[in-house]
Amino acid sequence: MNNSQLVSEEPGPVIVRVADTFDAKYAFFIVKEMESSARARGTGIGQRSVESICQKMENGEAVIALTKSGTWVGFCYIEAWQQGKFVSNSGMIVSPAFRKKGIATEIKKLIFNLCREKYPHADIFSITTGLAIMKLNSRLGFEPVTYSEITTDEHFWQKCRHCVNYDVLQSKGCKNCFCTAMLYDANAHTA
């Protein structure tokens, strides 16, 4: 897998690559931007701990985007569910100064490839309210599905507890809410 991409941007190129232990210094900024972005969207989903972001980096289960000078640009991570039957793409965030420049596309492509490499037989899913993420997912072969087609792991659904719509999700037995679930069916794409 090519684990590094260059995206041409002003004032210089952005490097998109698999994160590692040395990137832990960016975790606080990532968490703060996730929280800020969630507030701006009117949800609470962006709440993650610095420790959990660092753990994803240490485990090679995250993608980070940085300028050549070391400025943090973007981030996303993966998480396996039901003994690797499902893998989620989560926590996609791009710094406001770098949005609408194709960075999210490059992060999404690399996180998708990382999922396929680490969990080649897993179905990959994403839940989002963001149209841009839905479009990116569609380009990669994801299709909209009902919640019953993604993980039933209670721990996954507990991660939604900070969302302002969590009561809706709970009242519907985690069967639907305002987010759109999208799935990449690994079996449907196997040659």
Short mmCIF file of N, CA and C in Angstrom, two decimals:
data_model
loop_
_atom_site.label_atom_id
_atom_site.label_comp_id
_atom_site.label_asym_id
_atom_site.label_seq_id
_atom_site.Cartn_x
_atom_site.Cartn_y
_atom_site.Cartn_z
N MET A 1 0.83 -1.18 0.00
CA MET A 1 0.00 0.00 0.00
C MET A 1 0.88 1.24 0.00
N ASN A 2 0.57 2.19 -0.84
CA ASN A 2 1.26 3.48 -0.82
C ASN A 2 0.71 4.24 0.38
N ASN A 3 1.52 4.42 1.41
CA ASN A 3 1.02 5.03 2.63
C ASN A 3 1.32 6.51 2.74
N SER A 4 1.62 7.15 1.64
CA SER A 4 1.88 8.58 1.67
C SER A 4 1.48 9.20 0.34
N GLN A 5 0.78 10.30 0.42
CA GLN A 5 0.35 11.03 -0.77
C GLN A 5 0.74 12.49 -0.60
N LEU A 6 1.09 13.13 -1.68
CA LEU A 6 1.33 14.58 -1.66
C LEU A 6 0.17 15.26 -2.34
N VAL A 7 -0.36 16.27 -1.69
CA VAL A 7 -1.42 17.07 -2.27
C VAL A 7 -0.85 18.47 -2.44
N SER A 8 -0.89 18.98 -3.65
CA SER A 8 -0.32 20.30 -3.92
C SER A 8 -1.24 21.39 -3.40
N GLU A 9 -0.77 22.18 -2.49
CA GLU A 9 -1.54 23.28 -1.91
C GLU A 9 -0.62 24.46 -1.66
N GLU A 10 -1.20 25.63 -1.62
CA GLU A 10 -0.46 26.82 -1.22
C GLU A 10 -0.49 26.91 0.28
N PRO A 11 0.54 27.25 0.99
CA PRO A 11 1.83 27.69 0.51
C PRO A 11 2.79 26.54 0.22
N GLY A 12 2.35 25.31 0.30
CA GLY A 12 3.23 24.19 0.00
C GLY A 12 2.44 22.90 0.01
N PRO A 13 3.11 21.80 -0.31
CA PRO A 13 2.40 20.52 -0.39
C PRO A 13 1.96 20.01 0.98
N VAL A 14 0.90 19.24 0.97
CA VAL A 14 0.39 18.57 2.17
C VAL A 14 0.69 17.10 2.01
N ILE A 15 1.22 16.50 3.05
CA ILE A 15 1.55 15.08 3.05
C ILE A 15 0.44 14.35 3.79
N VAL A 16 -0.16 13.35 3.13
CA VAL A 16 -1.20 12.52 3.73
C VAL A 16 -0.60 11.13 3.88
N ARG A 17 -0.55 10.62 5.13
CA ARG A 17 0.12 9.35 5.38
C ARG A 17 -0.49 8.66 6.59
N VAL A 18 -0.12 7.40 6.77
CA VAL A 18 -0.54 6.67 7.96
C VAL A 18 0.16 7.30 9.16
N ALA A 19 -0.61 7.59 10.19
CA ALA A 19 -0.06 8.21 11.39
C ALA A 19 0.75 7.20 12.20
N ASP A 20 1.66 7.72 13.03
CA ASP A 20 2.45 6.86 13.90
C ASP A 20 2.60 7.51 15.27
N THR A 21 3.35 6.86 16.14
CA THR A 21 3.53 7.32 17.52
C THR A 21 4.03 8.75 17.60
N PHE A 22 4.88 9.16 16.67
CA PHE A 22 5.45 10.49 16.71
C PHE A 22 4.42 11.59 16.43
N ASP A 23 3.25 11.21 15.93
CA ASP A 23 2.20 12.19 15.64
C ASP A 23 1.32 12.50 16.84
N ALA A 24 1.58 11.85 17.98
CA ALA A 24 0.78 12.07 19.18
C ALA A 24 0.75 13.54 19.59
N LYS A 25 1.76 14.30 19.23
CA LYS A 25 1.81 15.72 19.58
C LYS A 25 0.67 16.51 18.94
N TYR A 26 0.02 15.94 17.92
CA TYR A 26 -1.09 16.62 17.25
C TYR A 26 -2.45 16.23 17.83
N ALA A 27 -2.50 15.24 18.71
CA ALA A 27 -3.78 14.69 19.19
C ALA A 27 -4.65 15.74 19.86
N PHE A 28 -4.08 16.61 20.67
CA PHE A 28 -4.87 17.64 21.35
C PHE A 28 -5.55 18.56 20.33
N PHE A 29 -4.82 18.97 19.31
CA PHE A 29 -5.38 19.86 18.28
C PHE A 29 -6.48 19.15 17.48
N ILE A 30 -6.28 17.87 17.22
CA ILE A 30 -7.29 17.09 16.50
C ILE A 30 -8.57 17.01 17.31
N VAL A 31 -8.46 16.68 18.58
CA VAL A 31 -9.62 16.56 19.46
C VAL A 31 -10.35 17.91 19.56
N LYS A 32 -9.61 18.99 19.72
CA LYS A 32 -10.24 20.31 19.84
C LYS A 32 -10.98 20.70 18.55
N GLU A 33 -10.39 20.38 17.40
CA GLU A 33 -11.05 20.71 16.13
C GLU A 33 -12.29 19.84 15.92
N MET A 34 -12.23 18.58 16.34
CA MET A 34 -13.41 17.72 16.26
C MET A 34 -14.55 18.29 17.08
N GLU A 35 -14.25 18.73 18.29
CA GLU A 35 -15.27 19.31 19.17
C GLU A 35 -15.83 20.60 18.58
N SER A 36 -14.96 21.45 18.08
CA SER A 36 -15.39 22.72 17.49
C SER A 36 -16.27 22.49 16.27
N SER A 37 -15.86 21.57 15.43
CA SER A 37 -16.62 21.27 14.22
C SER A 37 -17.98 20.68 14.56
N ALA A 38 -18.03 19.81 15.56
CA ALA A 38 -19.30 19.21 15.98
C ALA A 38 -20.26 20.28 16.51
N ARG A 39 -19.73 21.23 17.29
CA ARG A 39 -20.57 22.33 17.78
C ARG A 39 -21.11 23.16 16.62
N ALA A 40 -20.27 23.44 15.65
CA ALA A 40 -20.68 24.25 14.49
C ALA A 40 -21.77 23.54 13.68
N ARG A 41 -21.72 22.19 13.63
CA ARG A 41 -22.74 21.42 12.91
C ARG A 41 -23.99 21.20 13.74
N GLY A 42 -23.91 21.50 15.03
CA GLY A 42 -25.06 21.29 15.91
C GLY A 42 -25.18 19.86 16.41
N THR A 43 -24.07 19.11 16.42
CA THR A 43 -24.07 17.76 16.98
C THR A 43 -23.02 17.70 18.07
N GLY A 44 -22.91 16.59 18.74
CA GLY A 44 -21.89 16.42 19.76
C GLY A 44 -20.99 15.24 19.47
N ILE A 45 -21.07 14.73 18.26
CA ILE A 45 -20.38 13.50 17.92
C ILE A 45 -18.86 13.64 17.98
N GLY A 46 -18.33 14.84 17.85
CA GLY A 46 -16.90 15.03 17.77
C GLY A 46 -16.11 14.76 19.03
N GLN A 47 -16.74 14.30 20.11
CA GLN A 47 -16.03 14.12 21.36
C GLN A 47 -15.26 12.82 21.41
N ARG A 48 -13.96 12.94 21.35
CA ARG A 48 -13.04 11.82 21.51
C ARG A 48 -11.95 12.26 22.48
N SER A 49 -11.29 11.32 23.10
CA SER A 49 -10.23 11.69 24.04
C SER A 49 -8.89 11.76 23.31
N VAL A 50 -8.00 12.55 23.87
CA VAL A 50 -6.64 12.64 23.35
C VAL A 50 -6.00 11.26 23.39
N GLU A 51 -6.24 10.53 24.49
CA GLU A 51 -5.66 9.20 24.65
C GLU A 51 -6.12 8.25 23.55
N SER A 52 -7.41 8.30 23.20
CA SER A 52 -7.92 7.39 22.17
C SER A 52 -7.33 7.72 20.80
N ILE A 53 -7.13 9.00 20.52
CA ILE A 53 -6.51 9.41 19.25
C ILE A 53 -5.05 8.94 19.21
N CYS A 54 -4.34 9.11 20.31
CA CYS A 54 -2.95 8.65 20.38
C CYS A 54 -2.87 7.14 20.19
N GLN A 55 -3.79 6.41 20.78
CA GLN A 55 -3.80 4.94 20.64
C GLN A 55 -3.99 4.53 19.18
N LYS A 56 -4.88 5.21 18.47
CA LYS A 56 -5.09 4.91 17.05
C LYS A 56 -3.80 5.16 16.26
N MET A 57 -3.11 6.25 16.58
CA MET A 57 -1.84 6.55 15.91
C MET A 57 -0.81 5.47 16.19
N GLU A 58 -0.66 5.10 17.46
CA GLU A 58 0.32 4.09 17.86
C GLU A 58 0.05 2.74 17.20
N ASN A 59 -1.24 2.43 16.98
CA ASN A 59 -1.62 1.14 16.39
C ASN A 59 -1.61 1.15 14.86
N GLY A 60 -1.24 2.27 14.26
CA GLY A 60 -1.23 2.35 12.80
C GLY A 60 -2.63 2.29 12.21
N GLU A 61 -3.62 2.79 12.96
CA GLU A 61 -5.01 2.75 12.53
C GLU A 61 -5.57 4.15 12.30
N ALA A 62 -4.71 5.04 11.84
CA ALA A 62 -5.13 6.41 11.58
C ALA A 62 -4.34 6.97 10.41
N VAL A 63 -4.93 7.97 9.80
CA VAL A 63 -4.29 8.71 8.72
C VAL A 63 -4.23 10.16 9.14
N ILE A 64 -3.10 10.79 8.88
CA ILE A 64 -2.90 12.19 9.23
C ILE A 64 -2.43 12.96 7.99
N ALA A 65 -2.79 14.22 7.93
CA ALA A 65 -2.32 15.11 6.87
C ALA A 65 -1.58 16.27 7.54
N LEU A 66 -0.39 16.57 7.02
CA LEU A 66 0.46 17.62 7.58
C LEU A 66 1.09 18.40 6.44
N THR A 67 1.41 19.67 6.71
CA THR A 67 2.22 20.40 5.74
C THR A 67 3.65 19.92 5.89
N LYS A 68 4.48 20.22 4.92
CA LYS A 68 5.89 19.83 5.01
C LYS A 68 6.57 20.45 6.22
N SER A 69 6.07 21.62 6.66
CA SER A 69 6.66 22.28 7.82
C SER A 69 6.10 21.74 9.14
N GLY A 70 5.14 20.80 9.09
CA GLY A 70 4.65 20.17 10.31
C GLY A 70 3.36 20.73 10.85
N THR A 71 2.64 21.53 10.09
CA THR A 71 1.35 22.03 10.54
C THR A 71 0.30 20.95 10.33
N TRP A 72 -0.52 20.70 11.38
CA TRP A 72 -1.57 19.70 11.28
C TRP A 72 -2.65 20.19 10.32
N VAL A 73 -3.09 19.28 9.41
CA VAL A 73 -4.07 19.62 8.37
C VAL A 73 -5.35 18.79 8.50
N GLY A 74 -5.23 17.47 8.71
CA GLY A 74 -6.41 16.62 8.76
C GLY A 74 -6.13 15.28 9.39
N PHE A 75 -7.23 14.52 9.63
CA PHE A 75 -7.10 13.26 10.36
C PHE A 75 -8.33 12.39 10.15
N CYS A 76 -8.14 11.08 10.27
CA CYS A 76 -9.24 10.10 10.27
C CYS A 76 -8.68 8.80 10.85
N TYR A 77 -9.55 7.97 11.43
CA TYR A 77 -9.08 6.70 11.98
C TYR A 77 -10.06 5.58 11.66
N ILE A 78 -9.60 4.35 11.90
CA ILE A 78 -10.45 3.18 11.70
C ILE A 78 -10.65 2.45 13.02
N GLU A 79 -11.74 1.71 13.09
CA GLU A 79 -12.04 0.92 14.27
C GLU A 79 -12.75 -0.35 13.83
N ALA A 80 -12.29 -1.49 14.34
CA ALA A 80 -12.89 -2.78 14.00
C ALA A 80 -13.99 -3.13 14.99
N TRP A 81 -15.03 -3.80 14.49
CA TRP A 81 -16.19 -4.19 15.28
C TRP A 81 -16.52 -5.64 14.99
N GLN A 82 -17.10 -6.32 15.97
CA GLN A 82 -17.55 -7.70 15.84
C GLN A 82 -16.44 -8.61 15.30
N GLN A 83 -15.30 -8.61 16.01
CA GLN A 83 -14.14 -9.42 15.68
C GLN A 83 -13.67 -9.20 14.23
N GLY A 84 -13.73 -7.97 13.76
CA GLY A 84 -13.23 -7.63 12.43
C GLY A 84 -14.21 -7.87 11.30
N LYS A 85 -15.44 -8.20 11.61
CA LYS A 85 -16.46 -8.36 10.56
C LYS A 85 -16.76 -7.02 9.90
N PHE A 86 -16.74 -5.96 10.71
CA PHE A 86 -16.98 -4.61 10.24
C PHE A 86 -15.82 -3.71 10.66
N VAL A 87 -15.56 -2.71 9.84
CA VAL A 87 -14.58 -1.68 10.18
C VAL A 87 -15.23 -0.34 9.87
N SER A 88 -15.10 0.61 10.79
CA SER A 88 -15.66 1.94 10.54
C SER A 88 -14.56 2.93 10.22
N ASN A 89 -14.90 3.88 9.36
CA ASN A 89 -14.07 5.06 9.12
C ASN A 89 -14.65 6.13 10.03
N SER A 90 -13.86 6.67 10.92
CA SER A 90 -14.40 7.61 11.91
C SER A 90 -13.49 8.81 12.10
N GLY A 91 -14.08 9.86 12.66
CA GLY A 91 -13.32 11.02 13.08
C GLY A 91 -12.71 11.85 11.97
N MET A 92 -13.28 11.80 10.77
CA MET A 92 -12.74 12.60 9.66
C MET A 92 -12.83 14.08 10.02
N ILE A 93 -11.68 14.74 9.99
CA ILE A 93 -11.65 16.17 10.29
C ILE A 93 -10.52 16.81 9.48
N VAL A 94 -10.81 17.98 8.95
CA VAL A 94 -9.81 18.79 8.24
C VAL A 94 -9.81 20.17 8.88
N SER A 95 -8.64 20.69 9.13
CA SER A 95 -8.51 22.03 9.70
C SER A 95 -9.23 23.04 8.80
N PRO A 96 -9.98 23.98 9.39
CA PRO A 96 -10.75 24.94 8.57
C PRO A 96 -9.93 25.65 7.49
N ALA A 97 -8.69 25.96 7.77
CA ALA A 97 -7.85 26.67 6.80
C ALA A 97 -7.54 25.83 5.55
N PHE A 98 -7.75 24.52 5.65
CA PHE A 98 -7.41 23.63 4.54
C PHE A 98 -8.63 22.95 3.90
N ARG A 99 -9.81 23.36 4.30
CA ARG A 99 -11.02 22.74 3.75
C ARG A 99 -11.26 23.18 2.31
N LYS A 100 -11.97 22.33 1.57
CA LYS A 100 -12.33 22.57 0.17
C LYS A 100 -11.11 22.63 -0.74
N LYS A 101 -10.08 21.86 -0.39
CA LYS A 101 -8.85 21.81 -1.19
C LYS A 101 -8.49 20.38 -1.59
N GLY A 102 -9.41 19.44 -1.36
CA GLY A 102 -9.15 18.06 -1.75
C GLY A 102 -8.45 17.22 -0.70
N ILE A 103 -8.17 17.80 0.46
CA ILE A 103 -7.46 17.07 1.51
C ILE A 103 -8.32 15.91 2.03
N ALA A 104 -9.60 16.17 2.28
CA ALA A 104 -10.48 15.11 2.79
C ALA A 104 -10.55 13.93 1.82
N THR A 105 -10.54 14.22 0.54
CA THR A 105 -10.57 13.15 -0.47
C THR A 105 -9.33 12.27 -0.34
N GLU A 106 -8.17 12.88 -0.21
CA GLU A 106 -6.94 12.10 -0.08
C GLU A 106 -6.91 11.31 1.22
N ILE A 107 -7.38 11.92 2.31
CA ILE A 107 -7.44 11.21 3.59
C ILE A 107 -8.38 10.01 3.46
N LYS A 108 -9.54 10.25 2.89
CA LYS A 108 -10.54 9.18 2.76
C LYS A 108 -10.02 8.03 1.90
N LYS A 109 -9.33 8.34 0.81
CA LYS A 109 -8.77 7.29 -0.05
C LYS A 109 -7.76 6.44 0.74
N LEU A 110 -6.89 7.11 1.49
CA LEU A 110 -5.85 6.38 2.22
C LEU A 110 -6.45 5.59 3.39
N ILE A 111 -7.43 6.14 4.09
CA ILE A 111 -8.04 5.41 5.21
C ILE A 111 -8.80 4.20 4.67
N PHE A 112 -9.41 4.35 3.50
CA PHE A 112 -10.10 3.23 2.86
C PHE A 112 -9.09 2.12 2.53
N ASN A 113 -7.97 2.49 1.92
CA ASN A 113 -6.94 1.51 1.59
C ASN A 113 -6.36 0.85 2.84
N LEU A 114 -6.22 1.62 3.91
CA LEU A 114 -5.73 1.07 5.18
C LEU A 114 -6.72 0.03 5.72
N CYS A 115 -8.00 0.33 5.63
CA CYS A 115 -9.03 -0.64 6.05
C CYS A 115 -8.91 -1.92 5.24
N ARG A 116 -8.78 -1.79 3.93
CA ARG A 116 -8.72 -2.95 3.04
C ARG A 116 -7.45 -3.78 3.32
N GLU A 117 -6.36 -3.09 3.66
CA GLU A 117 -5.12 -3.80 3.95
C GLU A 117 -5.20 -4.54 5.29
N LYS A 118 -5.66 -3.86 6.33
CA LYS A 118 -5.68 -4.46 7.67
C LYS A 118 -6.82 -5.45 7.86
N TYR A 119 -7.94 -5.21 7.18
CA TYR A 119 -9.12 -6.05 7.33
C TYR A 119 -9.70 -6.36 5.94
N PRO A 120 -9.00 -7.19 5.15
CA PRO A 120 -9.39 -7.39 3.74
C PRO A 120 -10.77 -8.00 3.53
N HIS A 121 -11.31 -8.70 4.52
CA HIS A 121 -12.61 -9.35 4.35
C HIS A 121 -13.73 -8.61 5.08
N ALA A 122 -13.40 -7.51 5.73
CA ALA A 122 -14.40 -6.77 6.50
C ALA A 122 -15.23 -5.85 5.61
N ASP A 123 -16.48 -5.68 6.00
CA ASP A 123 -17.31 -4.65 5.39
C ASP A 123 -16.96 -3.34 6.08
N ILE A 124 -16.83 -2.29 5.30
CA ILE A 124 -16.43 -0.98 5.83
C ILE A 124 -17.67 -0.10 5.87
N PHE A 125 -17.87 0.58 6.99
CA PHE A 125 -19.02 1.45 7.06
C PHE A 125 -18.66 2.82 7.63
N SER A 126 -19.57 3.73 7.37
CA SER A 126 -19.43 5.11 7.84
C SER A 126 -20.83 5.63 8.08
N ILE A 127 -21.01 6.36 9.17
CA ILE A 127 -22.29 7.06 9.36
C ILE A 127 -21.98 8.54 9.43
N THR A 128 -22.81 9.33 8.75
CA THR A 128 -22.54 10.76 8.67
C THR A 128 -23.80 11.54 8.34
N THR A 129 -23.76 12.80 8.68
CA THR A 129 -24.80 13.73 8.22
C THR A 129 -24.23 14.63 7.13
N GLY A 130 -22.94 14.50 6.86
CA GLY A 130 -22.25 15.39 5.92
C GLY A 130 -22.34 14.93 4.48
N LEU A 131 -22.86 15.79 3.63
CA LEU A 131 -22.99 15.48 2.21
C LEU A 131 -21.63 15.21 1.57
N ALA A 132 -20.62 15.97 1.93
CA ALA A 132 -19.29 15.78 1.34
C ALA A 132 -18.76 14.38 1.62
N ILE A 133 -18.94 13.88 2.85
CA ILE A 133 -18.48 12.54 3.19
C ILE A 133 -19.31 11.50 2.44
N MET A 134 -20.62 11.74 2.31
CA MET A 134 -21.45 10.81 1.55
C MET A 134 -20.97 10.70 0.10
N LYS A 135 -20.62 11.82 -0.49
CA LYS A 135 -20.12 11.81 -1.88
C LYS A 135 -18.79 11.07 -1.98
N LEU A 136 -17.89 11.33 -1.03
CA LEU A 136 -16.60 10.62 -1.02
C LEU A 136 -16.81 9.12 -0.88
N ASN A 137 -17.69 8.73 0.05
CA ASN A 137 -17.98 7.31 0.24
C ASN A 137 -18.52 6.69 -1.03
N SER A 138 -19.44 7.38 -1.69
CA SER A 138 -20.04 6.85 -2.93
C SER A 138 -18.98 6.59 -3.99
N ARG A 139 -18.03 7.52 -4.13
CA ARG A 139 -16.96 7.35 -5.11
C ARG A 139 -16.09 6.12 -4.83
N LEU A 140 -16.03 5.72 -3.58
CA LEU A 140 -15.21 4.56 -3.19
C LEU A 140 -16.00 3.25 -3.24
N GLY A 141 -17.29 3.32 -3.57
CA GLY A 141 -18.09 2.10 -3.68
C GLY A 141 -19.02 1.84 -2.51
N PHE A 142 -19.12 2.78 -1.58
CA PHE A 142 -20.06 2.65 -0.47
C PHE A 142 -21.48 2.91 -1.00
N GLU A 143 -22.45 2.26 -0.36
CA GLU A 143 -23.85 2.48 -0.71
C GLU A 143 -24.63 2.76 0.56
N PRO A 144 -25.67 3.60 0.48
CA PRO A 144 -26.52 3.84 1.65
C PRO A 144 -27.22 2.54 2.07
N VAL A 145 -27.27 2.31 3.38
CA VAL A 145 -27.91 1.11 3.91
C VAL A 145 -28.68 1.47 5.18
N THR A 146 -29.51 0.53 5.63
CA THR A 146 -30.18 0.71 6.91
C THR A 146 -29.18 0.38 8.02
N TYR A 147 -29.44 0.85 9.21
CA TYR A 147 -28.55 0.60 10.34
C TYR A 147 -28.42 -0.90 10.63
N SER A 148 -29.42 -1.68 10.29
CA SER A 148 -29.38 -3.12 10.55
C SER A 148 -28.30 -3.82 9.73
N GLU A 149 -27.76 -3.16 8.71
CA GLU A 149 -26.74 -3.76 7.86
C GLU A 149 -25.31 -3.45 8.31
N ILE A 150 -25.18 -2.61 9.35
CA ILE A 150 -23.86 -2.33 9.90
C ILE A 150 -23.76 -2.96 11.28
N THR A 151 -22.73 -2.68 12.00
CA THR A 151 -22.47 -3.36 13.27
C THR A 151 -23.64 -3.25 14.26
N THR A 152 -23.80 -4.32 15.01
CA THR A 152 -24.78 -4.33 16.09
C THR A 152 -24.08 -4.15 17.44
N ASP A 153 -22.78 -3.92 17.42
CA ASP A 153 -21.99 -3.77 18.64
C ASP A 153 -22.48 -2.57 19.44
N GLU A 154 -22.92 -2.82 20.66
CA GLU A 154 -23.44 -1.75 21.53
C GLU A 154 -22.41 -0.66 21.78
N HIS A 155 -21.14 -1.05 21.88
CA HIS A 155 -20.09 -0.06 22.14
C HIS A 155 -20.02 0.98 21.02
N PHE A 156 -20.24 0.55 19.78
CA PHE A 156 -20.25 1.51 18.68
C PHE A 156 -21.34 2.54 18.90
N TRP A 157 -22.53 2.09 19.21
CA TRP A 157 -23.67 3.01 19.34
C TRP A 157 -23.53 3.91 20.58
N GLN A 158 -22.80 3.44 21.59
CA GLN A 158 -22.55 4.27 22.76
C GLN A 158 -21.70 5.48 22.41
N LYS A 159 -20.91 5.38 21.35
CA LYS A 159 -20.08 6.50 20.93
C LYS A 159 -20.93 7.68 20.43
N CYS A 160 -22.18 7.42 20.15
CA CYS A 160 -23.10 8.48 19.71
C CYS A 160 -23.71 9.25 20.89
N ARG A 161 -23.41 8.84 22.11
CA ARG A 161 -24.09 9.40 23.28
C ARG A 161 -23.92 10.91 23.46
N HIS A 162 -22.90 11.50 22.86
CA HIS A 162 -22.70 12.94 22.99
C HIS A 162 -23.45 13.74 21.93
N CYS A 163 -24.04 13.04 20.99
CA CYS A 163 -24.79 13.72 19.92
C CYS A 163 -26.10 14.26 20.48
N VAL A 164 -26.51 15.41 19.99
CA VAL A 164 -27.77 16.00 20.44
C VAL A 164 -28.96 15.14 20.04
N ASN A 165 -28.76 14.22 19.10
CA ASN A 165 -29.84 13.35 18.63
C ASN A 165 -29.80 11.96 19.26
N TYR A 166 -29.01 11.76 20.30
CA TYR A 166 -28.86 10.45 20.91
C TYR A 166 -30.19 9.90 21.42
N ASP A 167 -31.04 10.76 21.97
CA ASP A 167 -32.35 10.31 22.45
C ASP A 167 -33.18 9.73 21.31
N VAL A 168 -33.07 10.34 20.12
CA VAL A 168 -33.78 9.82 18.95
C VAL A 168 -33.26 8.42 18.61
N LEU A 169 -31.94 8.28 18.56
CA LEU A 169 -31.32 6.99 18.27
C LEU A 169 -31.78 5.93 19.27
N GLN A 170 -31.76 6.27 20.56
CA GLN A 170 -32.17 5.34 21.60
C GLN A 170 -33.66 4.98 21.49
N SER A 171 -34.49 5.98 21.22
CA SER A 171 -35.93 5.72 21.13
C SER A 171 -36.28 4.80 19.96
N LYS A 172 -35.39 4.74 18.98
CA LYS A 172 -35.61 3.89 17.81
C LYS A 172 -34.80 2.60 17.90
N GLY A 173 -34.27 2.30 19.08
CA GLY A 173 -33.54 1.05 19.28
C GLY A 173 -32.29 0.92 18.41
N CYS A 174 -31.63 2.05 18.12
CA CYS A 174 -30.42 2.09 17.28
C CYS A 174 -30.69 1.53 15.88
N LYS A 175 -31.92 1.70 15.42
CA LYS A 175 -32.28 1.21 14.08
C LYS A 175 -32.29 2.32 13.04
N ASN A 176 -32.40 3.57 13.48
CA ASN A 176 -32.25 4.72 12.58
C ASN A 176 -32.15 6.00 13.38
N CYS A 177 -31.70 7.04 12.69
CA CYS A 177 -31.55 8.37 13.28
C CYS A 177 -31.36 9.34 12.12
N PHE A 178 -30.70 10.45 12.36
CA PHE A 178 -30.51 11.46 11.31
C PHE A 178 -29.27 11.23 10.46
N CYS A 179 -28.34 10.42 10.93
CA CYS A 179 -27.16 10.10 10.14
C CYS A 179 -27.52 9.09 9.05
N THR A 180 -26.78 9.17 7.96
CA THR A 180 -26.91 8.18 6.90
C THR A 180 -25.81 7.14 7.08
N ALA A 181 -26.21 5.87 7.09
CA ALA A 181 -25.25 4.77 7.16
C ALA A 181 -24.87 4.40 5.74
N MET A 182 -23.58 4.21 5.52
CA MET A 182 -23.09 3.80 4.20
C MET A 182 -22.14 2.63 4.39
N LEU A 183 -22.23 1.65 3.47
CA LEU A 183 -21.49 0.41 3.61
C LEU A 183 -20.75 0.07 2.32
N TYR A 184 -19.51 -0.35 2.50
CA TYR A 184 -18.73 -0.95 1.42
C TYR A 184 -18.75 -2.44 1.70
N ASP A 185 -19.47 -3.19 0.88
CA ASP A 185 -19.61 -4.63 1.05
C ASP A 185 -18.41 -5.31 0.42
N ALA A 186 -17.53 -5.83 1.26
CA ALA A 186 -16.29 -6.45 0.77
C ALA A 186 -16.56 -7.63 -0.15
N ASN A 187 -17.59 -8.42 0.14
CA ASN A 187 -17.90 -9.58 -0.71
C ASN A 187 -18.39 -9.18 -2.07
N ALA A 188 -19.12 -8.08 -2.16
CA ALA A 188 -19.64 -7.62 -3.44
C ALA A 188 -18.53 -7.10 -4.34
N HIS A 189 -17.38 -6.73 -3.75
CA HIS A 189 -16.28 -6.15 -4.52
C HIS A 189 -15.11 -7.11 -4.70
N THR A 190 -15.26 -8.35 -4.28
CA THR A 190 -14.20 -9.34 -4.42
C THR A 190 -14.22 -9.90 -5.83
N ALA A 191 -13.07 -9.96 -6.45
CA ALA A 191 -12.98 -10.46 -7.84
C ALA A 191 -13.00 -11.96 -7.88
#
